[in-house]
Tab-separated table of C-alpha atoms and ligand atoms in Angstrom:
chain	number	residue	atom	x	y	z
A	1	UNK	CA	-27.893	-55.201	-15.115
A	2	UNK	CA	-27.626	-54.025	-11.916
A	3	UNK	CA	-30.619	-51.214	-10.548
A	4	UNK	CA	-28.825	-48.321	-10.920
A	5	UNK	CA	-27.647	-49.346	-14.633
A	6	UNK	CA	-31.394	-50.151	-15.131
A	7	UNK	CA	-32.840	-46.935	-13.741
A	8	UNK	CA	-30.274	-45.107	-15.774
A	9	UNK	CA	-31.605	-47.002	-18.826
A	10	UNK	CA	-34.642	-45.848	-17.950
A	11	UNK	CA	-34.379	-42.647	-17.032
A	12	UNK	CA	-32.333	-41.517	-20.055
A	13	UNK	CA	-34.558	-43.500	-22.514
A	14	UNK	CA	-38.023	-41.333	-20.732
A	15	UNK	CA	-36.160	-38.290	-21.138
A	16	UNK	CA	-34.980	-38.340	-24.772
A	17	UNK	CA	-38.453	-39.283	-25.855
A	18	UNK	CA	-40.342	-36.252	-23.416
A	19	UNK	CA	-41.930	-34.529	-26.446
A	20	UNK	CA	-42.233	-30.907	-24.506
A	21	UNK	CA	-40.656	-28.976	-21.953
A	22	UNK	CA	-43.678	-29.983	-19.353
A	23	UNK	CA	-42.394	-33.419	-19.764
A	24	UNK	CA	-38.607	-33.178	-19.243
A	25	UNK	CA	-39.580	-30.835	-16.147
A	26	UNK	CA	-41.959	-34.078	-15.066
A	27	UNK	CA	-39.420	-36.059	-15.720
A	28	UNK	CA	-36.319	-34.312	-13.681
A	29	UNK	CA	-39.147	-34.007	-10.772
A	30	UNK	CA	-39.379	-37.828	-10.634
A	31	UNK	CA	-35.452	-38.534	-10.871
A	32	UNK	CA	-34.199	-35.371	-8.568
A	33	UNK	CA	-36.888	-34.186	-6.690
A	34	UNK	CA	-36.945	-34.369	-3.023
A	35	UNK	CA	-39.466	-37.819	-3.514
A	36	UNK	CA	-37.527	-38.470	-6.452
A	37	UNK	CA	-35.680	-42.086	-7.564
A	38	UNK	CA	-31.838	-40.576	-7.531
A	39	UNK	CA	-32.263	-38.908	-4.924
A	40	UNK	CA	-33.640	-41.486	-3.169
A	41	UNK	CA	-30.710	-43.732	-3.436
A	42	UNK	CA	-28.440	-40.902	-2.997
A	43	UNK	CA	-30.458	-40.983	1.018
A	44	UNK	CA	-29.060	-44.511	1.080
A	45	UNK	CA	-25.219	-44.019	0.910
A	46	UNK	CA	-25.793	-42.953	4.341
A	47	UNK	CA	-26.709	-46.086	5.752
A	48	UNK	CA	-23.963	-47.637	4.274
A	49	UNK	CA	-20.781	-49.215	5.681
A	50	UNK	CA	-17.540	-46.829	4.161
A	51	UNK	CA	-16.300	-49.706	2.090
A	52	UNK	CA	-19.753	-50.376	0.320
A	53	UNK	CA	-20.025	-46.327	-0.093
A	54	UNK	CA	-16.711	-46.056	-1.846
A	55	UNK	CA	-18.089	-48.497	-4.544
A	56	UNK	CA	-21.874	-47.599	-4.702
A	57	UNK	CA	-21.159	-43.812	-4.162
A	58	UNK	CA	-19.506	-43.087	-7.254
A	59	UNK	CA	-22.150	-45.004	-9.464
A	60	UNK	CA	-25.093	-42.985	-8.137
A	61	UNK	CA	-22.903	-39.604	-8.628
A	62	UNK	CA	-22.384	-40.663	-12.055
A	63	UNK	CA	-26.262	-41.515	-12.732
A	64	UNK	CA	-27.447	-38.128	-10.930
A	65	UNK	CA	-24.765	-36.702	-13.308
A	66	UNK	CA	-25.853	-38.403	-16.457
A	67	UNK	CA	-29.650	-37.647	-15.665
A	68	UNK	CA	-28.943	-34.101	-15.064
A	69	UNK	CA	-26.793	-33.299	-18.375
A	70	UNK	CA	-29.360	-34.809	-20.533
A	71	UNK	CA	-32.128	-33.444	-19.129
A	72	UNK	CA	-30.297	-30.457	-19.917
A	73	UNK	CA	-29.798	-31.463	-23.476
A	74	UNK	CA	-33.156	-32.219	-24.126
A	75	UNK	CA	-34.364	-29.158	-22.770
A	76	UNK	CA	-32.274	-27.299	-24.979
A	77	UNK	CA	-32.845	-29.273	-27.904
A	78	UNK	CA	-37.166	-28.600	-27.366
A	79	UNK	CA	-36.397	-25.037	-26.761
A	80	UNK	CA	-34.449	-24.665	-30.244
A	81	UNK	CA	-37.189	-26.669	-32.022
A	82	UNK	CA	-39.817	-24.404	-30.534
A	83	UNK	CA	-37.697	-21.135	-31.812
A	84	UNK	CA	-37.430	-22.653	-34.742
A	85	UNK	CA	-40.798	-23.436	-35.012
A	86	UNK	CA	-41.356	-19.456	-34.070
A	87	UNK	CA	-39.411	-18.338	-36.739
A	88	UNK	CA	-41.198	-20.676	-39.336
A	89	UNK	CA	-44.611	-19.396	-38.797
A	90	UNK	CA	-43.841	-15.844	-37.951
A	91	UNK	CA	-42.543	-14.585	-41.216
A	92	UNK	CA	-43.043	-10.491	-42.071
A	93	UNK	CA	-44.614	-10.394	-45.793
A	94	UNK	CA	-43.178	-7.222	-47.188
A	95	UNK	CA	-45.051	-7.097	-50.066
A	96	UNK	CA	-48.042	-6.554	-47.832
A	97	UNK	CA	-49.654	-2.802	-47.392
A	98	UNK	CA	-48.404	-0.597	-44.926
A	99	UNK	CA	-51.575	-0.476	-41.731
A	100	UNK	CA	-53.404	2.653	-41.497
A	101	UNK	CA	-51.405	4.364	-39.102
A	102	UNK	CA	-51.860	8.029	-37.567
A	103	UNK	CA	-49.707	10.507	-40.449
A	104	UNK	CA	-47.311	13.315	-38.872
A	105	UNK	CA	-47.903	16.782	-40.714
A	106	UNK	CA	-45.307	19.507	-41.292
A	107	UNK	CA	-45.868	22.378	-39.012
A	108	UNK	CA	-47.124	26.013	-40.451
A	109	UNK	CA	-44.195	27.596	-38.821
A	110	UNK	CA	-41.436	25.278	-41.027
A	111	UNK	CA	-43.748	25.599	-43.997
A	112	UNK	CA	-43.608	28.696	-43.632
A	113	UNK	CA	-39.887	29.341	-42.853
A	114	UNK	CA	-39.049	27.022	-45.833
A	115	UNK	CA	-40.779	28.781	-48.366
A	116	UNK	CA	-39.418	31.955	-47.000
A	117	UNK	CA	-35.850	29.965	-47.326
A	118	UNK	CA	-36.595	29.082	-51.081
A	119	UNK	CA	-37.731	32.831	-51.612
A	120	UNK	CA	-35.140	34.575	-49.986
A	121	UNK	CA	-32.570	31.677	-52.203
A	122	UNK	CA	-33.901	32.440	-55.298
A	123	UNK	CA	-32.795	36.614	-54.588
A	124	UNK	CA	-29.308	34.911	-53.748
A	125	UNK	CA	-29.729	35.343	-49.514
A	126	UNK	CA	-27.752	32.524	-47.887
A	127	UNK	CA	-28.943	31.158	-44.669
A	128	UNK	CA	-27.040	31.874	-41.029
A	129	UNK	CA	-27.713	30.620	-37.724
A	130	UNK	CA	-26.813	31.957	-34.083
A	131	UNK	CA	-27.241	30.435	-30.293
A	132	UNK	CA	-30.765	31.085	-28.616
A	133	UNK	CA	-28.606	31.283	-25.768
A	134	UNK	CA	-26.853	34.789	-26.380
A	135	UNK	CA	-24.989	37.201	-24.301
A	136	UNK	CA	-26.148	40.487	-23.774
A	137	UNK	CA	-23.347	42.262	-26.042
A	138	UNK	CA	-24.645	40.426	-29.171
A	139	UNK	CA	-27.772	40.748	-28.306
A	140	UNK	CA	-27.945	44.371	-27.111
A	141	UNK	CA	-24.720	46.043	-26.908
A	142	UNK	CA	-23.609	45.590	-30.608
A	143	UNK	CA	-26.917	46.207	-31.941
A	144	UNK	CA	-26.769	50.406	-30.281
A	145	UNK	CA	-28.699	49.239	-27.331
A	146	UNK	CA	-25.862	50.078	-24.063
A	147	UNK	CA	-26.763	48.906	-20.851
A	148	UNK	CA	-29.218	51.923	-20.220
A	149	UNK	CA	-31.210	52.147	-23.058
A	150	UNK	CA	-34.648	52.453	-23.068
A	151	UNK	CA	-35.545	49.503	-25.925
A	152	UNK	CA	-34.184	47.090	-23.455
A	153	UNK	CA	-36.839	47.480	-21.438
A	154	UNK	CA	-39.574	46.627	-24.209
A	155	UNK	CA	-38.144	43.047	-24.737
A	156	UNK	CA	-39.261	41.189	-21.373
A	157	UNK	CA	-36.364	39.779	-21.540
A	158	UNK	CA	-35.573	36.157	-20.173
A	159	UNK	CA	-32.165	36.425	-17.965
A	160	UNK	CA	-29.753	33.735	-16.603
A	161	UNK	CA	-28.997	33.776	-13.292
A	162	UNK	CA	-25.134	33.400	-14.165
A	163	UNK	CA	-22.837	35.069	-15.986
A	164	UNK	CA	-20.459	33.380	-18.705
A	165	UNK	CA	-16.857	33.174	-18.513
A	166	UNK	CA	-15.968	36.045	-19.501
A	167	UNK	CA	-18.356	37.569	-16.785
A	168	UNK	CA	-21.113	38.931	-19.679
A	169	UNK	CA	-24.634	38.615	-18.701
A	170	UNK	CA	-26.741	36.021	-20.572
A	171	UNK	CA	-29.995	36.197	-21.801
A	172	UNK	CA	-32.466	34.081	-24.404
A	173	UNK	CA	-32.110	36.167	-27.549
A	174	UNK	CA	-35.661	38.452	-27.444
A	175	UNK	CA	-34.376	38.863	-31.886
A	176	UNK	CA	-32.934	36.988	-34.298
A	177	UNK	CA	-31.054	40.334	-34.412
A	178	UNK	CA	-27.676	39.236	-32.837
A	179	UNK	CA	-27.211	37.379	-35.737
A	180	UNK	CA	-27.028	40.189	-37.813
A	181	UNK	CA	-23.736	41.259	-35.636
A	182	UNK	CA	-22.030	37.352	-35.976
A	183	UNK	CA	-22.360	36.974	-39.205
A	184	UNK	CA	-20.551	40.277	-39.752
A	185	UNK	CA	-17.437	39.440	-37.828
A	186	UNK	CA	-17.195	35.963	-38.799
A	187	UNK	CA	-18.117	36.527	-42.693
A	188	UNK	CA	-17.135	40.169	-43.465
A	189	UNK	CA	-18.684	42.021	-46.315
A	190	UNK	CA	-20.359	41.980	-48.903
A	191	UNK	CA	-23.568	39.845	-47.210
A	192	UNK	CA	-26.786	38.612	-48.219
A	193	UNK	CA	-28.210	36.461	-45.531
A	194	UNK	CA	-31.228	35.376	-44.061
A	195	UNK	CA	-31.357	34.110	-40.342
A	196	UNK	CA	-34.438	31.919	-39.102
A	197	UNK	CA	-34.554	30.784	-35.811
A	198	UNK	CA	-36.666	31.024	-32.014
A	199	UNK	CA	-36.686	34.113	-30.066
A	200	UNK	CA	-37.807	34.367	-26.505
A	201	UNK	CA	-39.713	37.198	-24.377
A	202	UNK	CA	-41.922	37.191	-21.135
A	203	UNK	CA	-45.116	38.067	-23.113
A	204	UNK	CA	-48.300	35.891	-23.171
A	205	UNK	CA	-51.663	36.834	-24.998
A	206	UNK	CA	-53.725	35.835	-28.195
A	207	UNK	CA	-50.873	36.883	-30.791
A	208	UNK	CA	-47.856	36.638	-28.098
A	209	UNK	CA	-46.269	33.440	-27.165
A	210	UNK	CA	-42.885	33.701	-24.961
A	211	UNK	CA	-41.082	31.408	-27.505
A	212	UNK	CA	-41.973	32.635	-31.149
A	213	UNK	CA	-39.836	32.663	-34.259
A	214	UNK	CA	-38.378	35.442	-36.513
A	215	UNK	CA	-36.701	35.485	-39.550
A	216	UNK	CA	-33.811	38.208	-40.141
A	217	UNK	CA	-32.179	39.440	-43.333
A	218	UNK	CA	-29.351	41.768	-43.796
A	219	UNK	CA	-27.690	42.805	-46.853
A	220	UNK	CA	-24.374	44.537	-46.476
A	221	UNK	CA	-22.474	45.857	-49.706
A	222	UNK	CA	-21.386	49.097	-51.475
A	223	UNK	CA	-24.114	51.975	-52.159
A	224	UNK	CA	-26.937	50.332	-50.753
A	225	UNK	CA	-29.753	52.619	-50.104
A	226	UNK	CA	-33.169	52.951	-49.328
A	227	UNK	CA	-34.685	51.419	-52.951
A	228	UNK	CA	-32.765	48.332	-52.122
A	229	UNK	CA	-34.470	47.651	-48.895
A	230	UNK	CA	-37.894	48.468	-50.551
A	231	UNK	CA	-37.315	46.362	-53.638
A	232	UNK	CA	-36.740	43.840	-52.046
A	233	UNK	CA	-39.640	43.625	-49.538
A	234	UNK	CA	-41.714	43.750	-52.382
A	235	UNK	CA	-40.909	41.352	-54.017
A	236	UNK	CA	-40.014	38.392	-50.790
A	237	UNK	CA	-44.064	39.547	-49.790
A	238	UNK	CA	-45.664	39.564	-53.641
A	239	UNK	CA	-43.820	36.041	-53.365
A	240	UNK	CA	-44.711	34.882	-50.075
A	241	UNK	CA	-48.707	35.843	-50.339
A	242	UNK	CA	-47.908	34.775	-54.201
A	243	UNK	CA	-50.599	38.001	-55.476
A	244	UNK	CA	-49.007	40.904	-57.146
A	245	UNK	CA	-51.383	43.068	-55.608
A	246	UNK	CA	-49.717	43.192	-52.454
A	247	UNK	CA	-49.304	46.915	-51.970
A	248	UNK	CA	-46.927	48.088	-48.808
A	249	UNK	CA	-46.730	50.962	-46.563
A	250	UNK	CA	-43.447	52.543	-45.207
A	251	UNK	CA	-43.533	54.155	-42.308
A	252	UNK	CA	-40.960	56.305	-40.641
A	253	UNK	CA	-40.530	54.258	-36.899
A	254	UNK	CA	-37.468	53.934	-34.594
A	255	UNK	CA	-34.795	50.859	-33.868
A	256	UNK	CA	-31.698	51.507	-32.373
A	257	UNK	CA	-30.038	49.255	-35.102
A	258	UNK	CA	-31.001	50.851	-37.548
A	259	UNK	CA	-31.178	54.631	-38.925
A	260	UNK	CA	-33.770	55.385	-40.764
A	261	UNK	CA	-35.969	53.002	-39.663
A	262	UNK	CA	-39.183	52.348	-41.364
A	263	UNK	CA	-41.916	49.790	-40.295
A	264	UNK	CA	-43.895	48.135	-42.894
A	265	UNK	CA	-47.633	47.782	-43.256
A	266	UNK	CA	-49.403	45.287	-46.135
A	267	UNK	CA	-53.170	46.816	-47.794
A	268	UNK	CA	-55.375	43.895	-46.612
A	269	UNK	CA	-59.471	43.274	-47.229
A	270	UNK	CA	-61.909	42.009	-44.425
A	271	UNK	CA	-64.004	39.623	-46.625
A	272	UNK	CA	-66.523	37.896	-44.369
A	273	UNK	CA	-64.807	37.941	-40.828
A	274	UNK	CA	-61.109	36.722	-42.760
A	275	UNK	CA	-58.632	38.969	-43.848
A	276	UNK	CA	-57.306	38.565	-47.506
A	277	UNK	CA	-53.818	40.030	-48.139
A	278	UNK	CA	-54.112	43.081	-51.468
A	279	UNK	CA	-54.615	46.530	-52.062
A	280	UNK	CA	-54.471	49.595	-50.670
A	281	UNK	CA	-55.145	49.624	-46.948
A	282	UNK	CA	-56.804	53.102	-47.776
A	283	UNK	CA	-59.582	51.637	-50.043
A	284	UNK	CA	-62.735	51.511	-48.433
A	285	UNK	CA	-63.511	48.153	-46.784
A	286	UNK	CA	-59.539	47.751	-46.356
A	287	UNK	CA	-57.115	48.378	-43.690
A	288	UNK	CA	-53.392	48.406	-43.181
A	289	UNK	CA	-51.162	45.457	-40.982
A	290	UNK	CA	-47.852	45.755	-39.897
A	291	UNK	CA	-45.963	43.069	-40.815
A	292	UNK	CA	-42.101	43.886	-40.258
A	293	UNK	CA	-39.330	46.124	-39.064
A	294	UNK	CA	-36.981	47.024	-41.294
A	295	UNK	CA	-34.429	50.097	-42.134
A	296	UNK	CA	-30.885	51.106	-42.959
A	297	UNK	CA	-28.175	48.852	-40.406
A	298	UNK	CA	-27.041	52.086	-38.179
A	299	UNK	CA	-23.544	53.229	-38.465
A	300	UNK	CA	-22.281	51.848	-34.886
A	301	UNK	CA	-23.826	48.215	-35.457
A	302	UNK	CA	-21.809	47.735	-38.772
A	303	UNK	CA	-18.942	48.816	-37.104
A	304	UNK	CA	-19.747	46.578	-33.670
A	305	UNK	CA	-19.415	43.541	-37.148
A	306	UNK	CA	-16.207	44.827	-37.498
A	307	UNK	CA	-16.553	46.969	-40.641
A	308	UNK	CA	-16.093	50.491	-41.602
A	309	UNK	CA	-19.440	51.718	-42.341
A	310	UNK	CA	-17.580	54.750	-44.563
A	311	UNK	CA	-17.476	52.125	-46.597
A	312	UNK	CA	-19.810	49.110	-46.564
A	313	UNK	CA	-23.612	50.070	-45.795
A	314	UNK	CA	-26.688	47.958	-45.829
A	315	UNK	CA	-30.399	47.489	-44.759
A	316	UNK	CA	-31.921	44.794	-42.527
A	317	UNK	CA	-35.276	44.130	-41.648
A	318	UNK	CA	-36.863	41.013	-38.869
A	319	UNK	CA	-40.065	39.598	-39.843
A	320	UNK	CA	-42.687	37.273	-37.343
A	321	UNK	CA	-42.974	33.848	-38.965
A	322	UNK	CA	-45.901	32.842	-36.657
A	323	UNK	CA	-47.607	35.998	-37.673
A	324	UNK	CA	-46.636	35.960	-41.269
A	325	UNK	CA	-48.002	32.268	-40.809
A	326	UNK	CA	-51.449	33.476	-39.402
A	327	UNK	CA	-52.048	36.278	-41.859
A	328	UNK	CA	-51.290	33.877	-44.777
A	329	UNK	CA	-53.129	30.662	-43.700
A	330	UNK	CA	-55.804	32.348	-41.953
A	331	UNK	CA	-55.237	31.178	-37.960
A	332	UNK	CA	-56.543	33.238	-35.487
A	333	UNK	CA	-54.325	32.167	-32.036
A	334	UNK	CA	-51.276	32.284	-31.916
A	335	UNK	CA	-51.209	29.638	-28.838
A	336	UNK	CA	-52.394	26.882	-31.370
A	337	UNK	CA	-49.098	27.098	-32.639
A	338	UNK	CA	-47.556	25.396	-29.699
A	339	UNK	CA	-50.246	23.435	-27.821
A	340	UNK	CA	-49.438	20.006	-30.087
A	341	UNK	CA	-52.601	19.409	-31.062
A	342	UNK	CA	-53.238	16.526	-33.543
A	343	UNK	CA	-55.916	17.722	-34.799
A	344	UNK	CA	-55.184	21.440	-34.832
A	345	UNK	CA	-52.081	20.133	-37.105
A	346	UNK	CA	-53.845	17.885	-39.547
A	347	UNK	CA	-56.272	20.812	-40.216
A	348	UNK	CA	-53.082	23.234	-40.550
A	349	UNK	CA	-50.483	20.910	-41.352
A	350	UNK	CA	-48.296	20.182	-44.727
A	351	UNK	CA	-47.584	17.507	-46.466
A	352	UNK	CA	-44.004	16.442	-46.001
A	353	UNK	CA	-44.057	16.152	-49.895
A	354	UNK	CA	-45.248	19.503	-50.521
A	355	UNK	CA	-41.789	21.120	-50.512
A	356	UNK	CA	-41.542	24.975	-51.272
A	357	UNK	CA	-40.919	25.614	-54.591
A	358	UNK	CA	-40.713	29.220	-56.957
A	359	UNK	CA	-42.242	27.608	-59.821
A	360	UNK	CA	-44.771	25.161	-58.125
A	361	UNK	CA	-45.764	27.910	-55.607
A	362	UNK	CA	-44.396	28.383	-52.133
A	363	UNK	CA	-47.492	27.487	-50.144
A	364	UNK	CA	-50.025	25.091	-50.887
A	365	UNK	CA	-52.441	24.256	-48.186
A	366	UNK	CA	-52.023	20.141	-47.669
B	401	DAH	N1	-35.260	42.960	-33.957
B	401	DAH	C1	-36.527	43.662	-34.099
B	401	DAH	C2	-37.531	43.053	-33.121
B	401	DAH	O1	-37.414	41.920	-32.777
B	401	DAH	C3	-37.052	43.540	-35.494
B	401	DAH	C4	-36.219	44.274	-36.472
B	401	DAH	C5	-36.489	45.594	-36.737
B	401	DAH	C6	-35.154	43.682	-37.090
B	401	DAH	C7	-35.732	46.316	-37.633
B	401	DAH	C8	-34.376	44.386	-37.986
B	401	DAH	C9	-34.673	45.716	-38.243
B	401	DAH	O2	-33.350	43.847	-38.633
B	401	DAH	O3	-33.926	46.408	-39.131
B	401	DAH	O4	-38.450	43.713	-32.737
């Protein structure tokens, strides 16, 4: 055998038994490294005459060849033992207990505006939606508020700096309001919707946050009247603060959007620094909170929906979930709310599985 066949021999017998990758590396190092034995020989077809070269060079090509593929073969070979070997011992047992992980809570505010979803259902209100990002016609025009009203002024309103396409101011609604006015035109009459959703206004204190959420209802149908509206109120707040003691007070106020208007104040107790929703806020020891606006939809809004309000009428009223969320649950900042506090939220928070029901009860505390 000559030396190259016999360093071959060698080589390829050292490198299919190197039992790790440390060893094949070792191994190439000593073969084709700079000091290394092919490489060395590969120094000597320099020094050789051109006819020796044309039969020597081609042998020690073929051994730096030979070394290098199965050095590569090996290589691969250890590295799909050792995965193999990985996947072996690192097997998931799925009959094993989830870890004690940190649990997510469901926020008062969706509690909240789910169980006002499942009352408002159960009365037969559907649900409708509208952009936060609305133009000033929906969100004022329509709703009996022209450009130089005075109630424009009172809602702090956030403006873009551009116009849309069709040149209209925009704004971030200040009321779920606007909604009132889309679901008109797109739906017509009769109606019986509720619309939940985020409101903006540049206002920032104790019970104001600029982002808070409302929840708007409008009925539209023959004959409505007055009874309707208060029926109804009734019986969405006996539900809500689930206590038939709830007693309400109507009180002639002003909205441009609707005529009459009537704001509307729940009896509540002060027991020990709390207040506990019931009775008459004329009682001694209780007071009266306003909790709503409400009234008849004016004349010039149901016709900005596209209706002739000789013959459809309706009422509408917009509540304040965070407040309504506060009063029930007993919070005393509004800026809780939004600060994403874990703990602030575990002591709040719902159970995901504690869904709003009528017959289990819309709210109970997780
Ligand atoms: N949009 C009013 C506000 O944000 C609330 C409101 C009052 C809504 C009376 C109504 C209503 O639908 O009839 O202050």
């Amino acid at each position: 055998m000559s030396d190259i066949e016999q360093l071959k021999a060698e080589l390829l017998g050292a490198i299919g038994e190197a039992a790790d990758l440390a060893g094949v590396e070792a191994i190439r190092v000593s073969a084709l490294g700079k000091q290394g034995s092919v490489s060395g020989l590969l120094k000597t077809l320099g020094k050789m005459s051109p006819e020796e070269r044309q039969v020597e060079g081609p042998k020690i090509h073929a051994l730096r060849e030979a070394v290098t593929a199965a050095l590569g073969a090996r290589k691969d070979a250890l590295e799909s033992a050792a995965l193999d070997a990985r996947l072996a011992s690192e097997t998931i047992d799925l009959s094993l207990p989830a870890p004690e992980m940190p649990k997510g809570s469901v926020h008062p505010v969706s509690q909240v505006m789910d169980e006002l979803a499942e009352i408002f259902a159960d009365m037969g209100f559907a649900v409708a939606t509208g952009p936060e990002i609305e133009d000033d016609w929906h969100n004022f025009t329509a709703l009996n508020m022209p450009e130089t009203h005075p109630a424009r002024a009172m809602h702090d309103t956030f403006y873009f700096p551009d116009r849309d396409a069709q040149d209209r101011e925009m704004v971030l609604r200040t009321h779920t309001s606007p909604v009132q006015i889309r679901t008109m035109l797109s739906e017509g009459a009769p109606l019986r919707i509720i619309a939940p959703g985020r409101v903006y206004r540049s206002d920032s204190d104790a019970t104001h946050t600029p982002m808070f959420h409302q929840v708007e209802a409008l009925v539209i149908d023959k004959d409505i009247h007055l009874g309707h509206l208060k029926w109804t109120l009734e019986t969405f707040l006996k539900a809500f603060f689930e206590r038939d003691d709830i007693v309400l007070r109507l009180r002639p106020s002003y909205f441009p959007f609707t005529e009459p208007s009537v704001e509307v104040d729940v009896g509540y107790a002060n027991e020990g620094g709390r207040r506990v929703v019931g009775g008459s806020g004329d009682e001694p020891g209780h007071a009266w909170m306003e909790v709503l606006g409400s009234g008849m939809v004016n004349r010039h809004v149901i016709k900005a929906g596209g209706l002739d309000p000789d013959e459809w009428q309706g009422f509408a009223f917009g509540v304040g979930v965070d407040r309504l969320a506060m009063l029930k649950y007993g919070m005393d900042d509004l800026r809780a709310f939004f600060d994403g506090d874990v703990r602030w939220l575990s002591h709040y928070g719902f159970s995901a599985l504690d869904v709003p029901t009528l017959s289990g009860g819309v709210g109970t505390p997780a």
